[in-house]
Amino acid sequence: MMYPFLSAALPVLVPASVPEMTLAEFDSLMSGHLSGRLYARMTAWDDPQARVKVPLYAEMQRFIDCMEYRIAMLRAEKLKVNAAFEEPGEFFGEVDHALSHAASCGALEREKLLDALLWRKLDELEVGHELDFYHLCIYRIRLSLLQKYARRDEAAGRDNFESALEQLAASFNEP
């Protein structure tokens, strides 16, 4: 297959940076080079039900489940709420280590720290898959993580804000 050539042609992704390629552009490029079945497997990350059918995505989802469980437990502890959460199947020590540092950070720093944790997990999963189909899957997850840091359009943001204000104002019932 042409995986090494596809991988080599992709721009390098750097954590917490604005990617040179959007997720839509990546998907468009891959749809032209992968069979329909492989493209569906690669984009299965977008559907939580389909993720479990791709071993790499299933492993990443287990990691995310552990991370979300630990965050929920910490929040419940902080709020002094007795909440029962379904325990994930396995625990990862790096999650607790990262979350202990996140407690003293601001919201944006916490978000970046959690993204860095996911990025390191993807680094781990990429070992041995540098030039195969799973590399493209990992690249796609990384690209979706970086979409958060894409440049924002000021006019679109202002329009969204004004629209939200109008909806909020319309929902108020004045006496």
mmCIF file with all atom_site columns, N, CA and C in Angstrom, residues 63-100:
data_model
loop_
_atom_site.group_PDB
_atom_site.id
_atom_site.type_symbol
_atom_site.label_atom_id
_atom_site.label_alt_id
_atom_site.label_comp_id
_atom_site.label_asym_id
_atom_site.label_entity_id
_atom_site.label_seq_id
_atom_site.pdbx_PDB_ins_code
_atom_site.Cartn_x
_atom_site.Cartn_y
_atom_site.Cartn_z
_atom_site.occupancy
_atom_site.B_iso_or_equiv
_atom_site.pdbx_formal_charge
_atom_site.auth_seq_id
_atom_site.auth_comp_id
_atom_site.auth_asym_id
_atom_site.auth_atom_id
_atom_site.pdbx_PDB_model_num
ATOM 1   N N  . PHE A 1 63  ? -8.078  4.724  27.338 1.00 0.00 ? 63  PHE A N  1
ATOM 2   C CA . PHE A 1 63  ? -7.276  5.755  28.001 1.00 0.00 ? 63  PHE A CA 1
ATOM 3   C C  . PHE A 1 63  ? -8.138  6.973  28.329 1.00 0.00 ? 63  PHE A C  1
ATOM 4   N N  . ILE A 1 64  ? -8.944  7.419  27.389 1.00 0.00 ? 64  ILE A N  1
ATOM 5   C CA . ILE A 1 64  ? -9.818  8.568  27.604 1.00 0.00 ? 64  ILE A CA 1
ATOM 6   C C  . ILE A 1 64  ? -10.840 8.267  28.692 1.00 0.00 ? 64  ILE A C  1
ATOM 7   N N  . ASP A 1 65  ? -11.384 7.048  28.696 1.00 0.00 ? 65  ASP A N  1
ATOM 8   C CA . ASP A 1 65  ? -12.338 6.659  29.734 1.00 0.00 ? 65  ASP A CA 1
ATOM 9   C C  . ASP A 1 65  ? -11.701 6.747  31.118 1.00 0.00 ? 65  ASP A C  1
ATOM 10  N N  . CYS A 1 66  ? -10.470 6.285  31.229 1.00 0.00 ? 66  CYS A N  1
ATOM 11  C CA . CYS A 1 66  ? -9.752  6.368  32.496 1.00 0.00 ? 66  CYS A CA 1
ATOM 12  C C  . CYS A 1 66  ? -9.562  7.824  32.900 1.00 0.00 ? 66  CYS A C  1
ATOM 13  N N  . MET A 1 67  ? -9.154  8.656  31.967 1.00 0.00 ? 67  MET A N  1
ATOM 14  C CA . MET A 1 67  ? -8.919  10.064 32.243 1.00 0.00 ? 67  MET A CA 1
ATOM 15  C C  . MET A 1 67  ? -10.222 10.747 32.684 1.00 0.00 ? 67  MET A C  1
ATOM 16  N N  . GLU A 1 68  ? -11.298 10.490 31.972 1.00 0.00 ? 68  GLU A N  1
ATOM 17  C CA . GLU A 1 68  ? -12.582 11.103 32.329 1.00 0.00 ? 68  GLU A CA 1
ATOM 18  C C  . GLU A 1 68  ? -13.074 10.623 33.688 1.00 0.00 ? 68  GLU A C  1
ATOM 19  N N  . TYR A 1 69  ? -12.855 9.357  33.993 1.00 0.00 ? 69  TYR A N  1
ATOM 20  C CA . TYR A 1 69  ? -13.246 8.816  35.296 1.00 0.00 ? 69  TYR A CA 1
ATOM 21  C C  . TYR A 1 69  ? -12.488 9.520  36.415 1.00 0.00 ? 69  TYR A C  1
ATOM 22  N N  . ARG A 1 70  ? -11.184 9.653  36.254 1.00 0.00 ? 70  ARG A N  1
ATOM 23  C CA . ARG A 1 70  ? -10.365 10.285 37.287 1.00 0.00 ? 70  ARG A CA 1
ATOM 24  C C  . ARG A 1 70  ? -10.741 11.759 37.456 1.00 0.00 ? 70  ARG A C  1
ATOM 25  N N  . ILE A 1 71  ? -11.042 12.450 36.359 1.00 0.00 ? 71  ILE A N  1
ATOM 26  C CA . ILE A 1 71  ? -11.463 13.852 36.448 1.00 0.00 ? 71  ILE A CA 1
ATOM 27  C C  . ILE A 1 71  ? -12.792 13.947 37.194 1.00 0.00 ? 71  ILE A C  1
ATOM 28  N N  . ALA A 1 72  ? -13.727 13.075 36.861 1.00 0.00 ? 72  ALA A N  1
ATOM 29  C CA . ALA A 1 72  ? -15.028 13.076 37.544 1.00 0.00 ? 72  ALA A CA 1
ATOM 30  C C  . ALA A 1 72  ? -14.868 12.795 39.033 1.00 0.00 ? 72  ALA A C  1
ATOM 31  N N  . MET A 1 73  ? -13.997 11.856 39.368 1.00 0.00 ? 73  MET A N  1
ATOM 32  C CA . MET A 1 73  ? -13.766 11.547 40.791 1.00 0.00 ? 73  MET A CA 1
ATOM 33  C C  . MET A 1 73  ? -13.156 12.743 41.528 1.00 0.00 ? 73  MET A C  1
ATOM 34  N N  . LEU A 1 74  ? -12.207 13.407 40.908 1.00 0.00 ? 74  LEU A N  1
ATOM 35  C CA . LEU A 1 74  ? -11.582 14.583 41.532 1.00 0.00 ? 74  LEU A CA 1
ATOM 36  C C  . LEU A 1 74  ? -12.581 15.717 41.714 1.00 0.00 ? 74  LEU A C  1
ATOM 37  N N  . ARG A 1 75  ? -13.433 15.930 40.706 1.00 0.00 ? 75  ARG A N  1
ATOM 38  C CA . ARG A 1 75  ? -14.443 16.981 40.824 1.00 0.00 ? 75  ARG A CA 1
ATOM 39  C C  . ARG A 1 75  ? -15.452 16.662 41.927 1.00 0.00 ? 75  ARG A C  1
ATOM 40  N N  . ALA A 1 76  ? -15.881 15.413 41.993 1.00 0.00 ? 76  ALA A N  1
ATOM 41  C CA . ALA A 1 76  ? -16.829 15.015 43.028 1.00 0.00 ? 76  ALA A CA 1
ATOM 42  C C  . ALA A 1 76  ? -16.205 15.183 44.415 1.00 0.00 ? 76  ALA A C  1
ATOM 43  N N  . GLU A 1 77  ? -14.936 14.831 44.509 1.00 0.00 ? 77  GLU A N  1
ATOM 44  C CA . GLU A 1 77  ? -14.214 14.977 45.774 1.00 0.00 ? 77  GLU A CA 1
ATOM 45  C C  . GLU A 1 77  ? -14.117 16.451 46.167 1.00 0.00 ? 77  GLU A C  1
ATOM 46  N N  . LYS A 1 78  ? -13.778 17.293 45.203 1.00 0.00 ? 78  LYS A N  1
ATOM 47  C CA . LYS A 1 78  ? -13.629 18.727 45.452 1.00 0.00 ? 78  LYS A CA 1
ATOM 48  C C  . LYS A 1 78  ? -14.956 19.363 45.850 1.00 0.00 ? 78  LYS A C  1
ATOM 49  N N  . LEU A 1 79  ? -16.038 18.934 45.206 1.00 0.00 ? 79  LEU A N  1
ATOM 50  C CA . LEU A 1 79  ? -17.365 19.476 45.507 1.00 0.00 ? 79  LEU A CA 1
ATOM 51  C C  . LEU A 1 79  ? -18.044 18.782 46.683 1.00 0.00 ? 79  LEU A C  1
ATOM 52  N N  . LYS A 1 80  ? -17.351 17.799 47.235 1.00 0.00 ? 80  LYS A N  1
ATOM 53  C CA . LYS A 1 80  ? -17.875 17.010 48.362 1.00 0.00 ? 80  LYS A CA 1
ATOM 54  C C  . LYS A 1 80  ? -19.230 16.392 48.031 1.00 0.00 ? 80  LYS A C  1
ATOM 55  N N  . VAL A 1 81  ? -19.265 15.759 46.878 1.00 0.00 ? 81  VAL A N  1
ATOM 56  C CA . VAL A 1 81  ? -20.468 15.097 46.386 1.00 0.00 ? 81  VAL A CA 1
ATOM 57  C C  . VAL A 1 81  ? -20.205 13.598 46.386 1.00 0.00 ? 81  VAL A C  1
ATOM 58  N N  . ASN A 1 82  ? -21.145 12.860 46.906 1.00 0.00 ? 82  ASN A N  1
ATOM 59  C CA . ASN A 1 82  ? -21.026 11.403 46.843 1.00 0.00 ? 82  ASN A CA 1
ATOM 60  C C  . ASN A 1 82  ? -21.648 10.948 45.531 1.00 0.00 ? 82  ASN A C  1
ATOM 61  N N  . ALA A 1 83  ? -20.801 10.650 44.600 1.00 0.00 ? 83  ALA A N  1
ATOM 62  C CA . ALA A 1 83  ? -21.282 10.231 43.286 1.00 0.00 ? 83  ALA A CA 1
ATOM 63  C C  . ALA A 1 83  ? -20.667 8.884  42.944 1.00 0.00 ? 83  ALA A C  1
ATOM 64  N N  . ALA A 1 84  ? -21.467 8.059  42.325 1.00 0.00 ? 84  ALA A N  1
ATOM 65  C CA . ALA A 1 84  ? -20.980 6.750  41.894 1.00 0.00 ? 84  ALA A CA 1
ATOM 66  C C  . ALA A 1 84  ? -20.734 6.811  40.394 1.00 0.00 ? 84  ALA A C  1
ATOM 67  N N  . PHE A 1 85  ? -19.513 6.515  40.009 1.00 0.00 ? 85  PHE A N  1
ATOM 68  C CA . PHE A 1 85  ? -19.149 6.501  38.600 1.00 0.00 ? 85  PHE A CA 1
ATOM 69  C C  . PHE A 1 85  ? -18.739 5.089  38.229 1.00 0.00 ? 85  PHE A C  1
ATOM 70  N N  . GLU A 1 86  ? -19.050 4.723  37.001 1.00 0.00 ? 86  GLU A N  1
ATOM 71  C CA . GLU A 1 86  ? -18.635 3.408  36.523 1.00 0.00 ? 86  GLU A CA 1
ATOM 72  C C  . GLU A 1 86  ? -17.132 3.418  36.300 1.00 0.00 ? 86  GLU A C  1
ATOM 73  N N  . GLU A 1 87  ? -16.453 2.490  36.965 1.00 0.00 ? 87  GLU A N  1
ATOM 74  C CA . GLU A 1 87  ? -15.005 2.438  36.842 1.00 0.00 ? 87  GLU A CA 1
ATOM 75  C C  . GLU A 1 87  ? -14.597 1.910  35.473 1.00 0.00 ? 87  GLU A C  1
ATOM 76  N N  . PRO A 1 88  ? -13.560 2.520  34.898 1.00 0.00 ? 88  PRO A N  1
ATOM 77  C CA . PRO A 1 88  ? -13.065 1.998  33.623 1.00 0.00 ? 88  PRO A CA 1
ATOM 78  C C  . PRO A 1 88  ? -12.349 0.674  33.854 1.00 0.00 ? 88  PRO A C  1
ATOM 79  N N  . GLY A 1 89  ? -12.134 -0.045 32.800 1.00 0.00 ? 89  GLY A N  1
ATOM 80  C CA . GLY A 1 89  ? -11.505 -1.358 32.906 1.00 0.00 ? 89  GLY A CA 1
ATOM 81  C C  . GLY A 1 89  ? -10.070 -1.330 33.363 1.00 0.00 ? 89  GLY A C  1
ATOM 82  N N  . GLU A 1 90  ? -9.346  -0.258 33.061 1.00 0.00 ? 90  GLU A N  1
ATOM 83  C CA . GLU A 1 90  ? -7.957  -0.200 33.485 1.00 0.00 ? 90  GLU A CA 1
ATOM 84  C C  . GLU A 1 90  ? -7.590  1.229  33.841 1.00 0.00 ? 90  GLU A C  1
ATOM 85  N N  . PHE A 1 91  ? -6.536  1.376  34.628 1.00 0.00 ? 91  PHE A N  1
ATOM 86  C CA . PHE A 1 91  ? -6.073  2.686  35.060 1.00 0.00 ? 91  PHE A CA 1
ATOM 87  C C  . PHE A 1 91  ? -4.679  2.936  34.518 1.00 0.00 ? 91  PHE A C  1
ATOM 88  N N  . PHE A 1 92  ? -4.387  4.187  34.287 1.00 0.00 ? 92  PHE A N  1
ATOM 89  C CA . PHE A 1 92  ? -3.090  4.592  33.765 1.00 0.00 ? 92  PHE A CA 1
ATOM 90  C C  . PHE A 1 92  ? -2.481  5.576  34.751 1.00 0.00 ? 92  PHE A C  1
ATOM 91  N N  . GLY A 1 93  ? -1.292  5.255  35.259 1.00 0.00 ? 93  GLY A N  1
ATOM 92  C CA . GLY A 1 93  ? -0.631  6.093  36.247 1.00 0.00 ? 93  GLY A CA 1
ATOM 93  C C  . GLY A 1 93  ? -0.348  7.493  35.762 1.00 0.00 ? 93  GLY A C  1
ATOM 94  N N  . GLU A 1 94  ? -0.071  7.643  34.470 1.00 0.00 ? 94  GLU A N  1
ATOM 95  C CA . GLU A 1 94  ? 0.247   8.969  33.943 1.00 0.00 ? 94  GLU A CA 1
ATOM 96  C C  . GLU A 1 94  ? -0.937  9.923  34.033 1.00 0.00 ? 94  GLU A C  1
ATOM 97  N N  . VAL A 1 95  ? -2.154  9.386  34.058 1.00 0.00 ? 95  VAL A N  1
ATOM 98  C CA . VAL A 1 95  ? -3.337  10.230 34.194 1.00 0.00 ? 95  VAL A CA 1
ATOM 99  C C  . VAL A 1 95  ? -3.336  10.896 35.563 1.00 0.00 ? 95  VAL A C  1
ATOM 100 N N  . ASP A 1 96  ? -3.153  10.118 36.626 1.00 0.00 ? 96  ASP A N  1
ATOM 101 C CA . ASP A 1 96  ? -3.137  10.684 37.971 1.00 0.00 ? 96  ASP A CA 1
ATOM 102 C C  . ASP A 1 96  ? -1.993  11.672 38.141 1.00 0.00 ? 96  ASP A C  1
ATOM 103 N N  . HIS A 1 97  ? -0.842  11.353 37.568 1.00 0.00 ? 97  HIS A N  1
ATOM 104 C CA . HIS A 1 97  ? 0.307   12.255 37.654 1.00 0.00 ? 97  HIS A CA 1
ATOM 105 C C  . HIS A 1 97  ? -0.021  13.595 36.998 1.00 0.00 ? 97  HIS A C  1
ATOM 106 N N  . ALA A 1 98  ? -0.587  13.568 35.802 1.00 0.00 ? 98  ALA A N  1
ATOM 107 C CA . ALA A 1 98  ? -0.922  14.803 35.089 1.00 0.00 ? 98  ALA A CA 1
ATOM 108 C C  . ALA A 1 98  ? -2.015  15.578 35.812 1.00 0.00 ? 98  ALA A C  1
ATOM 109 N N  . LEU A 1 99  ? -3.004  14.864 36.330 1.00 0.00 ? 99  LEU A N  1
ATOM 110 C CA . LEU A 1 99  ? -4.106  15.549 37.010 1.00 0.00 ? 99  LEU A CA 1
ATOM 111 C C  . LEU A 1 99  ? -3.660  16.191 38.315 1.00 0.00 ? 99  LEU A C  1
ATOM 112 N N  . SER A 1 100 ? -2.644  15.633 38.962 1.00 0.00 ? 100 SER A N  1
ATOM 113 C CA . SER A 1 100 ? -2.146  16.261 40.185 1.00 0.00 ? 100 SER A CA 1
ATOM 114 C C  . SER A 1 100 ? -1.510  17.613 39.859 1.00 0.00 ? 100 SER A C  1
#
